[in-house]
C-alpha cells in the first residue's frame, strides 16, 4: 500500500504565521505527525503485537506548549546540535562568538537561544513524505554564512527516513539531528528502563561536568556504557561509574562502528518486551548521543495528558561529535561554499510476536 500524506492547520504564531500539521501513513500501520514549527515529530503511532496502536514519541499538547515549554521534543536541532565549549569557535583564523545558553552561559547548545527547533519551516508535500525548508541568514545566533537547509521526512514500509541537506555561502560549522524522545510502550506509560538496547559502538566520548567531551575516545568494554550485547537501559544506570554520575545517567556521544565514513548502516536496535515493539536505527553519521531522559522532572504534561518523569523517554540523536569545532581530532563539521552537507537517518519500526 502506498504512503498517504495529509496537511492540516495546527495553529498560528504570534506574528500571524500559520503552522501546519503533516500526517504520513503507510500500509504497515505506522503513522507520523510532523509540524512546521521546529520541524517537530509530534507523534509516531505504531502497532504492538496485538495490533493496538500507540504514540511512541514524547510530545506536548499544542503549539503554545511547544513554544513556551519545549525540551527539544522531536525537533530539528541546529545549526549545531549538542554542545560547543566556550560558546565559540575559529575558522580560518577568525573567531565567532555564539549565544552562551548552557552551563550558565559558558557553552552553547543546540543552535542557540532561537535555534532551528524554534523556527518556522516551509513545507513542500511529496508523494511519500514532506520536505521542510529553512534559510538561516548570515550571523544568525552568531554562525557565519547564509545556510539553506532542507530536511525531508519520508515514510515507507514502517521506516521513517530523515534526509538532511544544506549549502552555505561562507565557511561555517554544521551539525543537524532530530531530538525525538522515544518510549516504545507508548508516551506517558512510564519509564524506559526496561527497554532492551543494542548499540554497536566500541568507544564513547567522556565529558566534563558540563557535558563537554574531554577529547578521549574511551572503550566501552567493562563499563556501563557497553551495549554491544543487548541489555536493559536501566540495568547499570545506577552504577557508580564517574561518567554515569556526571551525566546523571546516560547522556553521552558514542563512536559508531562504520564500514565507511558515510555508509548508511544500522547501529542500534531497541526492543520493548511487553508490547513487542521494536525500532532499528541506521545513519550515515559517525556518532549518536544516547540520552536516558535524565532531566525530565515531572514539570511537563505530555501529549496524552500524563506527566513526564525521569527516564520517560530515551534519545538516539545521530550526529557528529559534540564540540567538534574545538576538537581538531574529531571528525570535522566545517562546511564550505561549493560543498553540500548530506546526512541520512532511518528509524524502522516493527513488532515481535
Short mmCIF file of C-alpha atoms in Angstrom, two decimals:
data_model
loop_
_atom_site.label_atom_id
_atom_site.label_comp_id
_atom_site.label_asym_id
_atom_site.label_seq_id
_atom_site.Cartn_x
_atom_site.Cartn_y
_atom_site.Cartn_z
CA UNK A 1 0.00 0.00 0.00
CA UNK A 2 1.30 3.44 -0.94
CA UNK A 3 2.08 6.11 1.63
CA UNK A 4 -0.63 8.73 2.05
CA UNK A 5 0.02 12.35 3.02
CA UNK A 6 -2.30 14.92 4.53
CA UNK A 7 -1.80 18.51 5.70
CA UNK A 8 -3.98 20.49 8.09
CA UNK A 9 -3.87 23.59 10.28
CA UNK A 10 -2.09 23.28 13.63
CA UNK A 11 -2.01 26.83 14.99
CA UNK A 12 -0.76 30.37 14.48
CA UNK A 13 2.41 32.10 15.66
CA UNK A 14 2.16 35.49 17.44
CA UNK A 15 3.24 37.22 14.20
CA UNK A 16 0.45 35.52 12.26
CA UNK A 17 2.48 32.77 10.59
CA UNK A 18 0.35 29.65 10.10
CA UNK A 19 1.73 26.36 11.42
CA UNK A 20 0.80 23.19 9.57
CA UNK A 21 0.45 19.59 10.66
CA UNK A 22 1.53 16.98 8.10
CA UNK A 23 0.40 13.38 8.63
CA UNK A 24 2.06 10.44 6.85
CA UNK A 25 0.63 6.90 6.89
CA UNK A 26 1.68 3.68 5.19
CA UNK A 27 0.42 0.13 4.81
CA UNK A 28 2.43 -1.13 7.78
CA UNK A 29 0.16 0.68 10.22
CA UNK A 30 2.74 3.35 11.09
CA UNK A 31 1.51 6.97 11.15
CA UNK A 32 3.69 10.05 11.62
CA UNK A 33 2.70 13.63 12.55
CA UNK A 34 5.10 16.49 11.73
CA UNK A 35 4.53 20.18 12.46
CA UNK A 36 6.23 23.01 10.59
CA UNK A 37 7.22 24.74 13.84
CA UNK A 38 10.69 23.33 14.52
CA UNK A 39 10.09 20.51 12.03
CA UNK A 40 8.86 18.62 15.09
CA UNK A 41 7.97 14.94 15.00
CA UNK A 42 4.89 15.38 17.15
CA UNK A 43 3.72 11.75 17.04
CA UNK A 44 4.70 8.35 15.66
CA UNK A 45 1.90 5.82 16.06
CA UNK A 46 2.86 2.16 15.68
CA UNK A 47 1.04 -1.13 16.40
CA UNK A 48 2.04 -3.56 19.14
CA UNK A 49 1.97 -7.36 18.83
CA UNK A 50 -1.83 -7.33 19.20
CA UNK A 51 -2.26 -4.58 16.61
CA UNK A 52 -3.07 -1.86 19.16
CA UNK A 53 -1.52 1.48 18.20
CA UNK A 54 0.26 3.90 20.50
CA UNK A 55 2.24 7.09 20.02
CA UNK A 56 5.88 6.18 20.77
CA UNK A 57 7.44 9.68 20.91
CA UNK A 58 7.15 12.20 23.71
CA UNK A 59 5.48 15.48 22.83
CA UNK A 60 3.41 18.39 24.05
CA UNK A 61 -0.32 19.01 23.63
CA UNK A 62 -0.37 22.13 21.44
CA UNK A 63 1.65 24.84 19.70
CA UNK A 64 1.75 27.14 22.71
CA UNK A 65 3.23 24.36 24.84
CA UNK A 66 5.92 23.72 22.22
CA UNK A 67 6.71 27.44 22.05
CA UNK A 68 6.90 28.02 25.79
CA UNK A 69 7.99 24.75 27.39
CA UNK A 70 9.76 22.66 24.76
CA UNK A 71 12.65 20.36 25.75
CA UNK A 72 13.51 19.93 22.03
CA UNK A 73 10.88 17.16 21.85
CA UNK A 74 11.00 15.80 18.29
CA UNK A 75 12.62 18.92 16.84
CA UNK A 76 15.18 19.56 14.13
CA UNK A 77 18.21 20.67 16.13
CA UNK A 78 20.81 23.07 14.71
CA UNK A 79 22.73 24.87 13.43
CA UNK A 80 24.90 22.87 15.78
CA UNK A 81 23.24 20.04 17.66
CA UNK A 82 24.79 19.33 21.07
CA UNK A 83 27.43 21.45 22.78
CA UNK A 84 30.21 23.85 21.77
CA UNK A 85 32.66 24.77 24.53
CA UNK A 86 33.31 28.41 25.29
CA UNK A 87 30.32 29.37 23.13
CA UNK A 88 32.62 29.96 20.20
CA UNK A 89 34.91 28.52 17.54
CA UNK A 90 37.53 29.57 15.00
CA UNK A 91 37.54 29.01 11.23
CA UNK A 92 40.45 30.12 9.03
CA UNK A 93 41.83 32.26 11.85
CA UNK A 94 38.58 34.10 12.54
CA UNK A 95 36.74 33.57 15.84
CA UNK A 96 32.95 33.52 16.04
CA UNK A 97 31.03 34.08 19.27
CA UNK A 98 27.76 32.26 19.95
CA UNK A 99 24.97 32.69 22.45
CA UNK A 100 26.01 31.08 25.73
CA UNK A 101 22.88 29.08 26.56
CA UNK A 102 24.42 26.19 28.51
CA UNK A 103 26.42 25.80 31.74
CA UNK A 104 25.49 29.26 32.98
CA UNK A 105 26.46 30.87 29.69
CA UNK A 106 29.86 29.19 29.42
CA UNK A 107 28.91 26.97 26.48
CA UNK A 108 26.49 26.85 23.55
CA UNK A 109 23.98 24.07 22.95
CA UNK A 110 21.54 23.04 20.19
CA UNK A 111 21.94 26.10 17.98
CA UNK A 112 21.45 28.90 20.48
CA UNK A 113 18.62 30.85 22.03
CA UNK A 114 16.47 30.60 18.90
CA UNK A 115 17.76 27.55 17.08
CA UNK A 116 16.19 25.55 14.28
CA UNK A 117 13.83 23.97 16.83
CA UNK A 118 12.10 27.36 17.22
CA UNK A 119 11.95 28.37 13.55
CA UNK A 120 9.02 28.04 11.16
CA UNK A 121 9.85 25.75 8.25
CA UNK A 122 8.24 25.86 4.80
CA UNK A 123 6.62 22.57 3.76
CA UNK A 124 6.52 21.01 0.29
CA UNK A 125 4.45 17.87 0.03
CA UNK A 126 5.90 14.74 -1.60
CA UNK A 127 4.19 11.53 -2.68
CA UNK A 128 5.59 9.67 0.35
CA UNK A 129 6.52 12.46 2.74
CA UNK A 130 7.28 16.13 3.20
CA UNK A 131 10.31 18.36 2.56
CA UNK A 132 10.86 21.20 5.03
CA UNK A 133 12.96 24.24 4.08
CA UNK A 134 14.58 26.98 6.15
CA UNK A 135 17.05 29.68 5.12
CA UNK A 136 19.23 30.75 8.04
CA UNK A 137 20.73 34.22 7.46
CA UNK A 138 24.41 35.04 7.84
CA UNK A 139 25.15 35.73 11.52
CA UNK A 140 22.02 34.08 12.93
CA UNK A 141 22.84 33.06 16.52
CA UNK A 142 26.46 34.03 15.72
CA UNK A 143 27.02 31.42 13.00
CA UNK A 144 28.66 32.64 9.78
CA UNK A 145 27.18 32.24 6.32
CA UNK A 146 23.74 32.12 4.80
CA UNK A 147 22.68 28.49 5.18
CA UNK A 148 19.91 26.92 3.12
CA UNK A 149 18.63 23.74 4.78
CA UNK A 150 16.18 21.10 3.58
CA UNK A 151 15.05 18.28 5.89
CA UNK A 152 12.95 15.59 4.21
CA UNK A 153 10.77 13.11 6.09
CA UNK A 154 9.56 10.07 4.12
CA UNK A 155 7.67 7.01 5.34
CA UNK A 156 7.73 3.62 3.63
CA UNK A 157 7.10 0.09 4.95
CA UNK A 158 7.27 1.17 8.59
CA UNK A 159 10.55 3.06 8.17
CA UNK A 160 10.78 6.80 8.76
CA UNK A 161 13.69 8.25 6.79
CA UNK A 162 15.14 11.69 7.54
CA UNK A 163 17.41 13.27 4.90
CA UNK A 164 19.30 16.45 5.76
CA UNK A 165 20.72 18.68 3.01
CA UNK A 166 22.43 22.08 3.32
CA UNK A 167 24.62 24.58 1.44
CA UNK A 168 26.37 27.73 2.66
CA UNK A 169 27.87 30.85 1.11
CA UNK A 170 30.61 31.22 3.79
CA UNK A 171 32.68 28.70 5.76
CA UNK A 172 30.62 27.60 8.77
CA UNK A 173 30.06 24.66 11.10
CA UNK A 174 27.01 22.44 10.93
CA UNK A 175 25.65 19.51 12.93
CA UNK A 176 22.00 18.54 12.42
CA UNK A 177 19.88 15.94 14.18
CA UNK A 178 16.35 15.11 15.26
CA UNK A 179 15.79 15.26 19.02
CA UNK A 180 12.93 12.78 19.48
CA UNK A 181 12.42 11.06 22.83
CA UNK A 182 11.11 7.52 22.35
CA UNK A 183 9.06 5.23 24.57
CA UNK A 184 8.06 2.11 22.64
CA UNK A 185 5.50 1.19 25.29
CA UNK A 186 3.70 4.45 24.48
CA UNK A 187 4.39 8.01 25.57
CA UNK A 188 3.35 8.69 29.14
CA UNK A 189 3.23 4.99 30.00
CA UNK A 190 6.13 5.04 32.47
CA UNK A 191 9.91 4.86 32.23
CA UNK A 192 12.03 3.24 29.52
CA UNK A 193 14.47 1.48 31.84
CA UNK A 194 13.14 -1.96 30.79
CA UNK A 195 13.69 -1.29 27.07
CA UNK A 196 16.46 -3.51 25.70
CA UNK A 197 19.12 -1.61 23.73
CA UNK A 198 21.71 -2.93 21.28
CA UNK A 199 24.21 -0.19 20.32
CA UNK A 200 27.09 -1.08 18.02
CA UNK A 201 29.83 1.18 19.32
CA UNK A 202 33.17 0.22 20.82
CA UNK A 203 34.00 3.69 22.18
CA UNK A 204 32.33 6.75 23.62
CA UNK A 205 33.40 10.32 24.40
CA UNK A 206 33.66 11.02 28.15
CA UNK A 207 32.70 14.54 29.24
CA UNK A 208 33.34 17.08 31.93
CA UNK A 209 30.64 18.14 34.37
CA UNK A 210 29.06 20.39 31.72
CA UNK A 211 28.79 17.73 29.03
CA UNK A 212 31.82 18.89 27.01
CA UNK A 213 33.91 15.98 25.68
CA UNK A 214 37.39 15.69 27.15
CA UNK A 215 38.75 14.60 23.75
CA UNK A 216 39.25 10.99 24.82
CA UNK A 217 37.68 8.14 22.86
CA UNK A 218 37.19 5.72 25.73
CA UNK A 219 36.45 2.00 25.30
CA UNK A 220 33.02 0.85 26.43
CA UNK A 221 34.42 -2.56 27.37
CA UNK A 222 33.91 -3.32 31.04
CA UNK A 223 31.77 -0.22 31.66
CA UNK A 224 28.03 0.51 31.99
CA UNK A 225 28.29 2.08 28.52
CA UNK A 226 28.69 -1.28 26.78
CA UNK A 227 25.52 -2.15 24.84
CA UNK A 228 27.24 -4.28 22.19
CA UNK A 229 25.12 -7.10 23.55
CA UNK A 230 21.51 -6.07 24.10
CA UNK A 231 20.80 -5.03 27.68
CA UNK A 232 18.07 -3.17 29.53
CA UNK A 233 18.67 0.59 29.59
CA UNK A 234 18.24 0.56 33.37
CA UNK A 235 20.40 -2.50 34.10
CA UNK A 236 23.50 -0.46 35.02
CA UNK A 237 22.20 3.11 35.17
CA UNK A 238 22.67 3.31 38.95
CA UNK A 239 26.30 2.17 38.94
CA UNK A 240 28.91 4.47 40.46
CA UNK A 241 30.89 4.89 37.24
CA UNK A 242 32.20 8.51 37.17
CA UNK A 243 30.62 9.21 33.78
CA UNK A 244 27.24 7.86 34.88
CA UNK A 245 27.48 10.16 37.89
CA UNK A 246 28.44 13.16 35.71
CA UNK A 247 25.55 12.58 33.31
CA UNK A 248 23.03 11.53 35.99
CA UNK A 249 22.54 8.53 33.74
CA UNK A 250 23.33 8.24 30.05
CA UNK A 251 23.97 11.49 28.16
CA UNK A 252 26.97 10.66 26.01
CA UNK A 253 28.13 10.50 22.42
CA UNK A 254 29.02 7.06 21.09
CA UNK A 255 31.57 6.48 18.31
CA UNK A 256 29.74 4.24 15.85
CA UNK A 257 31.24 1.31 14.02
CA UNK A 258 31.42 2.23 10.33
CA UNK A 259 32.50 0.22 7.29
CA UNK A 260 33.00 3.55 5.50
CA UNK A 261 32.73 7.12 6.86
CA UNK A 262 29.38 7.97 5.22
CA UNK A 263 27.85 4.50 4.90
CA UNK A 264 24.17 4.19 5.85
CA UNK A 265 24.32 1.35 8.38
CA UNK A 266 22.19 0.02 11.23
CA UNK A 267 23.80 0.80 14.58
CA UNK A 268 21.04 0.33 17.15
CA UNK A 269 18.07 -1.88 17.88
CA UNK A 270 15.61 -1.26 20.70
CA UNK A 271 13.01 -3.76 21.93
CA UNK A 272 10.20 -3.15 24.37
CA UNK A 273 9.39 -6.60 25.75
CA UNK A 274 5.80 -6.04 26.93
CA UNK A 275 4.38 -4.52 23.72
CA UNK A 276 6.77 -6.34 21.40
CA UNK A 277 7.53 -3.10 19.54
CA UNK A 278 10.99 -2.75 18.05
CA UNK A 279 12.95 0.08 16.47
CA UNK A 280 16.11 -0.22 14.36
CA UNK A 281 18.15 2.90 13.68
CA UNK A 282 20.55 3.43 10.78
CA UNK A 283 22.63 6.52 9.97
CA UNK A 284 25.39 7.96 7.83
CA UNK A 285 26.65 9.94 10.84
CA UNK A 286 29.78 8.98 12.84
CA UNK A 287 28.16 9.30 16.26
CA UNK A 288 24.98 9.16 18.31
CA UNK A 289 24.04 10.87 21.57
CA UNK A 290 22.33 8.30 23.77
CA UNK A 291 20.29 10.13 26.38
CA UNK A 292 18.17 8.40 29.01
CA UNK A 293 15.85 11.33 29.73
CA UNK A 294 17.62 12.29 32.94
CA UNK A 295 16.29 15.88 33.07
CA UNK A 296 12.60 15.04 32.84
CA UNK A 297 11.33 16.08 36.25
CA UNK A 298 7.54 15.90 36.24
CA UNK A 299 7.08 19.54 35.24
CA UNK A 300 5.75 18.75 31.75
CA UNK A 301 2.43 17.20 30.79
CA UNK A 302 2.67 15.25 27.57
CA UNK A 303 0.53 14.67 24.51
CA UNK A 304 -1.64 12.08 26.23
CA UNK A 305 -2.21 14.14 29.38
CA UNK A 306 0.32 12.34 31.57
CA UNK A 307 3.33 13.79 33.39
CA UNK A 308 6.82 13.04 32.07
CA UNK A 309 9.14 11.96 34.88
CA UNK A 310 12.80 10.93 34.78
CA UNK A 311 13.55 8.40 32.03
CA UNK A 312 10.09 8.73 30.49
CA UNK A 313 11.85 8.56 27.12
CA UNK A 314 15.25 7.96 25.55
CA UNK A 315 17.01 9.71 22.68
CA UNK A 316 19.28 8.36 19.95
CA UNK A 317 20.42 11.62 18.34
CA UNK A 318 22.53 10.79 15.28
CA UNK A 319 25.24 13.40 14.90
CA UNK A 320 28.84 14.46 14.53
CA UNK A 321 30.57 14.64 17.90
CA UNK A 322 29.89 17.40 20.46
CA UNK A 323 32.41 20.27 20.42
CA UNK A 324 33.97 19.10 17.15
CA UNK A 325 34.71 22.74 16.13
CA UNK A 326 37.12 22.91 19.08
CA UNK A 327 38.41 19.33 18.89
CA UNK A 328 40.59 19.01 15.76
CA UNK A 329 40.96 15.25 16.29
CA UNK A 330 37.19 14.74 16.00
CA UNK A 331 35.51 14.37 12.58
CA UNK A 332 35.21 17.84 11.04
CA UNK A 333 31.89 19.71 10.99
CA UNK A 334 33.14 22.53 8.75
CA UNK A 335 31.02 23.21 5.66
CA UNK A 336 32.41 25.45 2.91
CA UNK A 337 30.92 27.18 -0.13
CA UNK A 338 30.63 24.77 -3.04
CA UNK A 339 30.22 21.79 -0.69
CA UNK A 340 26.94 20.09 0.16
CA UNK A 341 26.05 18.75 3.59
CA UNK A 342 24.16 15.46 3.29
CA UNK A 343 23.10 13.14 6.10
CA UNK A 344 20.53 10.37 6.47
CA UNK A 345 18.98 8.62 9.45
CA UNK A 346 16.31 5.90 9.32
CA UNK A 347 14.03 4.76 12.16
CA UNK A 348 12.48 1.42 11.20
CA UNK A 349 9.58 0.24 13.38
CA UNK A 350 8.49 -3.35 13.77
CA UNK A 351 6.99 -5.84 16.19
CA UNK A 352 7.93 -9.21 17.61
CA UNK A 353 5.25 -11.85 18.17
#
